[in-house]
GROMACS .gro file of C-alpha atoms in nm:
model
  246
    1UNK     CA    1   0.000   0.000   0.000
    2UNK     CA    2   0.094   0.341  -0.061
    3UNK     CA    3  -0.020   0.696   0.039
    4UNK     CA    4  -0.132   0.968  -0.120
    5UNK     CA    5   0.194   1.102  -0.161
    6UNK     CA    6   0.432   0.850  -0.198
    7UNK     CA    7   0.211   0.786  -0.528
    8UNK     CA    8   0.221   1.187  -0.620
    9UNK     CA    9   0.573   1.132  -0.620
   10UNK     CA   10   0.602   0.830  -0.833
   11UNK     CA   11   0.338   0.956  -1.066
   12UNK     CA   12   0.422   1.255  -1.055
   13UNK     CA   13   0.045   1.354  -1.037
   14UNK     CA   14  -0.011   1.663  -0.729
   15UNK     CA   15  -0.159   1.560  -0.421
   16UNK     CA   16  -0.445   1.800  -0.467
   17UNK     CA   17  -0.580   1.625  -0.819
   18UNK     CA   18  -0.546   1.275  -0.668
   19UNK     CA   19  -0.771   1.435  -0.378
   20UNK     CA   20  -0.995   1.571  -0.693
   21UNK     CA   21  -1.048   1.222  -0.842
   22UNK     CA   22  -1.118   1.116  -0.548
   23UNK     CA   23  -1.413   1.359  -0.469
   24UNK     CA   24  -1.525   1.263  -0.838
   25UNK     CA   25  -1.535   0.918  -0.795
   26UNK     CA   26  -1.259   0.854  -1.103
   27UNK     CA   27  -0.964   0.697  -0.865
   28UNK     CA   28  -1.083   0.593  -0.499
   29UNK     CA   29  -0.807   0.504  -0.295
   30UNK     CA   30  -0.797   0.099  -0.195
   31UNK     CA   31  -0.874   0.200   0.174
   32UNK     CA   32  -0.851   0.465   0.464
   33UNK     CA   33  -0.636   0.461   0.747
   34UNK     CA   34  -0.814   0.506   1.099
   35UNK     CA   35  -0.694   0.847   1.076
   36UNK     CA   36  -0.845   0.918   0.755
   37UNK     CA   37  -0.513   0.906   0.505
   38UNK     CA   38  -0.548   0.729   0.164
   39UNK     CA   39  -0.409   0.437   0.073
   40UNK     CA   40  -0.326   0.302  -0.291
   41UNK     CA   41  -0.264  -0.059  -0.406
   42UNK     CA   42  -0.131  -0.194  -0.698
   43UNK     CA   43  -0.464  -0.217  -0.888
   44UNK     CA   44  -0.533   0.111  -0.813
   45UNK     CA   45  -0.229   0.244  -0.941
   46UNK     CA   46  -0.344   0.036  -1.265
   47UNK     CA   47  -0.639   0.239  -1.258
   48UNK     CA   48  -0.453   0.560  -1.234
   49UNK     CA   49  -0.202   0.465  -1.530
   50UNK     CA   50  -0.512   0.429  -1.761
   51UNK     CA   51  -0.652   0.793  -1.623
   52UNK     CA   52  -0.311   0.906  -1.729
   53UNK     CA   53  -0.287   0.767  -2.034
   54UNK     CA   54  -0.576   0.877  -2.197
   55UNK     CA   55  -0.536   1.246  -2.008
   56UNK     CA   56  -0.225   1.263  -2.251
   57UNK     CA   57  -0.487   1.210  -2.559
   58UNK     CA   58  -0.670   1.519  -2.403
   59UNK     CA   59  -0.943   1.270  -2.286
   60UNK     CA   60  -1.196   1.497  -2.045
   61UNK     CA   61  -1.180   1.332  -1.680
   62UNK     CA   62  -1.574   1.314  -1.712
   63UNK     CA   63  -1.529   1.131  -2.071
   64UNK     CA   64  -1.220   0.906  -1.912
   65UNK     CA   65  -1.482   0.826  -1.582
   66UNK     CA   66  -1.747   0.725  -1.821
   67UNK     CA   67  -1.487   0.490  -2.031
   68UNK     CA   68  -1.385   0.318  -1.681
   69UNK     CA   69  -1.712   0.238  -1.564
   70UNK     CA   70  -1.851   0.137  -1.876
   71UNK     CA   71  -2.036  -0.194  -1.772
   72UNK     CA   72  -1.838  -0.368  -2.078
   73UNK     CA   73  -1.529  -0.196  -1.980
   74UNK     CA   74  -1.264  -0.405  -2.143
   75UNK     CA   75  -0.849  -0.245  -2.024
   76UNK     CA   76  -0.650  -0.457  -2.294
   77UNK     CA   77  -0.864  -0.341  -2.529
   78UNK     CA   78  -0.895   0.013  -2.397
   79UNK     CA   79  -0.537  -0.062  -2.398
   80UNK     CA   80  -0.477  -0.132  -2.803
   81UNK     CA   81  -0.695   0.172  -2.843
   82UNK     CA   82  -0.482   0.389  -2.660
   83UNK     CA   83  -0.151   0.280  -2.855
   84UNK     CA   84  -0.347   0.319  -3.201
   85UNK     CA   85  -0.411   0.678  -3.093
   86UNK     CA   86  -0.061   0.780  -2.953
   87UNK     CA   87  -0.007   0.609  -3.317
   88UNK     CA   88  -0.148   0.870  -3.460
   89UNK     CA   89  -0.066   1.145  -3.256
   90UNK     CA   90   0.313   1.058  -3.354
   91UNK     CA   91   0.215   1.048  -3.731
   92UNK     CA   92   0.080   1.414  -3.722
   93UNK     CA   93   0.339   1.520  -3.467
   94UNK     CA   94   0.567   1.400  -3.789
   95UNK     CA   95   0.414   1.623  -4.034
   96UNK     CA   96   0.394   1.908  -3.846
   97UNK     CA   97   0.787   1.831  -3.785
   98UNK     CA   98   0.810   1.810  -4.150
   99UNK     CA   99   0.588   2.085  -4.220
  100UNK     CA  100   0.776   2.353  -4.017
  101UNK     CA  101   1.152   2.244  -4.148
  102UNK     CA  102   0.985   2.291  -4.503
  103UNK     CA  103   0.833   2.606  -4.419
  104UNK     CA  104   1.192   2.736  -4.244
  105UNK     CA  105   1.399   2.539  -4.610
  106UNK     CA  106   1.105   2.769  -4.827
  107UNK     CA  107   0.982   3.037  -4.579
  108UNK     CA  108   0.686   3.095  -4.467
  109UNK     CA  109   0.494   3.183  -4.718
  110UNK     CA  110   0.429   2.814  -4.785
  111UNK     CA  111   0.042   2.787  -4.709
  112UNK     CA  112  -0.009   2.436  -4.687
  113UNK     CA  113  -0.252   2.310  -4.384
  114UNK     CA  114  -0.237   1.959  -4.409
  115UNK     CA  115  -0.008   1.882  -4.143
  116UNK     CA  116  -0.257   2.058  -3.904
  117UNK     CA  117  -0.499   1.818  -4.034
  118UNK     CA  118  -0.628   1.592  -3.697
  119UNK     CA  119  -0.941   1.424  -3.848
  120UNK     CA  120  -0.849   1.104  -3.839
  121UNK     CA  121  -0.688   1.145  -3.469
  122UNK     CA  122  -1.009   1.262  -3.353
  123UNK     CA  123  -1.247   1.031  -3.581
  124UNK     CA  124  -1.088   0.796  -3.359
  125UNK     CA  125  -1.123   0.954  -3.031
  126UNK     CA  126  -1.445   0.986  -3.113
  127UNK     CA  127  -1.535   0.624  -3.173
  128UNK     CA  128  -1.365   0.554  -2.839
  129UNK     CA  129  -1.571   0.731  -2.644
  130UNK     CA  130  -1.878   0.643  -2.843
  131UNK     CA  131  -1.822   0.305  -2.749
  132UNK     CA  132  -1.745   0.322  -2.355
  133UNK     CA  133  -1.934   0.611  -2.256
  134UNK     CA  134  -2.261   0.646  -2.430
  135UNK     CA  135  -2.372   0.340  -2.414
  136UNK     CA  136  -2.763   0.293  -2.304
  137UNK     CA  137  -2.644   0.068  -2.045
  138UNK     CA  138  -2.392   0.351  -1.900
  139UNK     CA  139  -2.651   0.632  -1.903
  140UNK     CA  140  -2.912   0.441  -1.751
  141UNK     CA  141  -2.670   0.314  -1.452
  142UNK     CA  142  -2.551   0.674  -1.391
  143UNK     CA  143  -2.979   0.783  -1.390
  144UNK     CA  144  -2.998   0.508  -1.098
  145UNK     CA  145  -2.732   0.606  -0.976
  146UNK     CA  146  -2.825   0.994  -0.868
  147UNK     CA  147  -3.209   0.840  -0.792
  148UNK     CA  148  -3.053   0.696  -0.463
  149UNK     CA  149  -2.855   0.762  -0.151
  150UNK     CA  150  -2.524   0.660  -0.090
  151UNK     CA  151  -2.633   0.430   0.210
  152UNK     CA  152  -2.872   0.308  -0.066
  153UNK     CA  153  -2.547   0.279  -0.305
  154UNK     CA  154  -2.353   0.072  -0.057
  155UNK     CA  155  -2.595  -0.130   0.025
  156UNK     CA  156  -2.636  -0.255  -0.350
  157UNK     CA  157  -2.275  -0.292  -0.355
  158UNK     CA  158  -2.259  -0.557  -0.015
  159UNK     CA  159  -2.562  -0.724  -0.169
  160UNK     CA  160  -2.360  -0.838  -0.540
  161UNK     CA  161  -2.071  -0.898  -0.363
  162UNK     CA  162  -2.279  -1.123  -0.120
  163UNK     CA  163  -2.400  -1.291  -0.438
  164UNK     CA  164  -2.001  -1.332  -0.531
  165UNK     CA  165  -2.023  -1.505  -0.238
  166UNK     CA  166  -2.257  -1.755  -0.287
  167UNK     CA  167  -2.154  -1.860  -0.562
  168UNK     CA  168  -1.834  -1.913  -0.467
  169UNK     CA  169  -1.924  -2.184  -0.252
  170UNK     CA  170  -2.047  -2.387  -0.534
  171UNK     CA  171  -1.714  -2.402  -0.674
  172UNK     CA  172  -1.705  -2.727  -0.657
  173UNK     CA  173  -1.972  -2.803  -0.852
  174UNK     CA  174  -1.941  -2.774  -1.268
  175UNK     CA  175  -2.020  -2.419  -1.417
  176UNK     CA  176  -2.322  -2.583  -1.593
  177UNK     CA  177  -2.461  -2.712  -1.244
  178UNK     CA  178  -2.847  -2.622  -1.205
  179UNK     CA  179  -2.766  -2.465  -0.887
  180UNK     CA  180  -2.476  -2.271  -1.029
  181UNK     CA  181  -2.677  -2.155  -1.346
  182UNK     CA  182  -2.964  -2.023  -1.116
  183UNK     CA  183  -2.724  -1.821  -0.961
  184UNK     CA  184  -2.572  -1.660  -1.234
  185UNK     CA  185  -2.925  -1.581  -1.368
  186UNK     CA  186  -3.038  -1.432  -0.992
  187UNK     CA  187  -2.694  -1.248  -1.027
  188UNK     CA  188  -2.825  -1.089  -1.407
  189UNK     CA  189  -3.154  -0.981  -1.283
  190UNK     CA  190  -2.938  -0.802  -0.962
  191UNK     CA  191  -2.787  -0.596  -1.204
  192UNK     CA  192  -3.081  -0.502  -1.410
  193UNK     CA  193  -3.250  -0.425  -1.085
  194UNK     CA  194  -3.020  -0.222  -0.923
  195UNK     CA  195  -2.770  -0.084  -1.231
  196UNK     CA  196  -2.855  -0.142  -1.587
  197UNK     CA  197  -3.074  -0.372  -1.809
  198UNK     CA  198  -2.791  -0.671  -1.818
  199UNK     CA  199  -2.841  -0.797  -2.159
  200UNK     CA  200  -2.645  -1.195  -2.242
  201UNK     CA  201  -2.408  -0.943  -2.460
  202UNK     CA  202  -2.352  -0.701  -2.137
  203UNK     CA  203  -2.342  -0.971  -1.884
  204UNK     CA  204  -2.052  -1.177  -2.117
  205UNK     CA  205  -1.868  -0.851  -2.115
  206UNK     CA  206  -1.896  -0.841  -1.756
  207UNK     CA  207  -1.776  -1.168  -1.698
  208UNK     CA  208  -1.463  -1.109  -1.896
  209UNK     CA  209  -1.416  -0.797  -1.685
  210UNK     CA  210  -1.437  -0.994  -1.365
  211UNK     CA  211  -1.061  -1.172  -1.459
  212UNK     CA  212  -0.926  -0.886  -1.643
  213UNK     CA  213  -0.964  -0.631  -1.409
  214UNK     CA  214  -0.759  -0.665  -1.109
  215UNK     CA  215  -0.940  -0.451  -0.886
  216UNK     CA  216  -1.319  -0.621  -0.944
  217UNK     CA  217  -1.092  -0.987  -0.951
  218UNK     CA  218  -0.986  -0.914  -0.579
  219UNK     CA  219  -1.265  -0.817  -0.479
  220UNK     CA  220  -1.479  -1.082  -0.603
  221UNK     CA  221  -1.165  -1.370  -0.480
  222UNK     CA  222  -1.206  -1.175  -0.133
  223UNK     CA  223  -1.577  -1.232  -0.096
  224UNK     CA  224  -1.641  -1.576  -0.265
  225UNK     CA  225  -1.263  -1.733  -0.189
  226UNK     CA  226  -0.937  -1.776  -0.456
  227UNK     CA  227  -1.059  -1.852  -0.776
  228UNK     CA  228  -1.432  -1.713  -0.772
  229UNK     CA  229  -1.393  -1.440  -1.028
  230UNK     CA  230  -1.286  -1.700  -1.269
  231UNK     CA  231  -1.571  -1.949  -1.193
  232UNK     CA  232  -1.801  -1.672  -1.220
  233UNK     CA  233  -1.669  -1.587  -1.569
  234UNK     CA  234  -1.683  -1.974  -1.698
  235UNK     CA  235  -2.059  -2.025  -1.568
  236UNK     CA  236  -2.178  -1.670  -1.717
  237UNK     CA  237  -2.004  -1.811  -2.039
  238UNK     CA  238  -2.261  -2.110  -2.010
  239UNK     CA  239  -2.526  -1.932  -1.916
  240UNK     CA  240  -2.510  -1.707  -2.225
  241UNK     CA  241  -2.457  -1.978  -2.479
  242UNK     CA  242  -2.743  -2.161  -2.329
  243UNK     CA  243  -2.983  -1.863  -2.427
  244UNK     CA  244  -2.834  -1.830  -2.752
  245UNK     CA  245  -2.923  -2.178  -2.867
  246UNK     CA  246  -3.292  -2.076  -2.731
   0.00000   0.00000   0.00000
């Protein structure tokens, strides 16, 4: 664990903006001292590396928070997306490198505006944050979300992670168990409930989530025991495929 400012110092991120995403919900710190003082684990550092990356592509923090809680949220692909557009960013960093030694071999009477050209840098952008943050799913979890208090909020949040719980004490059992499958499709209707209508396409996505992201891994492991988030994944997997055939 680290504090607040042993990770403004390896970041290099102030103290006062990591106290800022904080108050916007964007990067929560792992836990709280007794005394009150932040602390930051490894996943959340993970977090805040993604934040930073795409606040070097001039990603708003309200666009980046609605990319991060996207319900289908996937970071190795947010990932690929982020290299494509520092990919482009260096192409048209390029031409404007080769623009301005032509314009100082020719002077500066040159007018050509090509090199200031960013359509296809922000064409791209664009269809990044199409895809993560307006999603119907994300815009009716945030309407939910302001409809109820934050003792209602936490509340939600013990209950899933009590149904992480019970299912991970069928673990022994096979992913396509009865028991197991009823589970999953209690945990479905959960989130529709109490988040967002959890389509089989959103609730596959979510399952892949559960193993890729570190953070909702741990957390799921912690409440349902080593290995949870994994079996969770697998019998969502089943449970999808089944309703497909239907």
């Amino acid at each position: 664990m680290r504090t607040v400012h042993e990770i403004s110092k390896l970041t290099g991120v102030s103290v006062r903006t990591l106290h800022h995403y904080d108050a916007i919900d964007l990067l929560k710190p792992t836990k709280l001292t007794p005394a009150g003082y932040r602390l930051y684990d490894d996943t959340a550092l993970g977090r805040l590396q993604i934040i930073l990356m795409f606040r070097e592509l001039q990603f708003p923090l309200k666009e980046i928070k609605a990319i991060l809680d996207s319900p289908t949220f996937d970071p190795k692909e947010a990932l690929a997306q982020q290299i494509k557009l520092l990919e482009l960013q260096l192409k048209h960093t390029k031409e404007l490198i080769s623009f301005a030694l032509e314009i100082q071999e020719k002077g500066v009477n040159n007018m050509n505006f090509n090199a200031f050209n960013k359509t296809e840098m922000e064409q791209y952008a664009t269809e990044i944050k199409e895809k993560w943050g307006s999603t119907t799913a994300y815009k009716e979890y945030e309407r939910k979300k302001k409809e109820k208090s934050d003792k209602e909020i936490k509340k939600n949040a013990e209950q899933l992670m009590t149904l992480f719980s019970d299912i991970g004490t069928l673990k022994q059992l096979l992913p396509n168990d009865k028991t197991v499958q009823d589970k999953i499709k209690t945990l479905q209707e959960f989130i529709t409930e109490n988040y967002y209508t959890c389509t089989n396409e959103i609730l596959k996505g979510l399952g892949q989530m559960y193993v890729c992201d570190e953070r909702m891994k741990q957390n799921i492991d912690k409440a349902g025991g080593e290995g949870t988030a994994e079996f969770v994944k697998q019998a969502i997997m089943v449970y999808c495929h089944i309703r497909e055939k239907n």
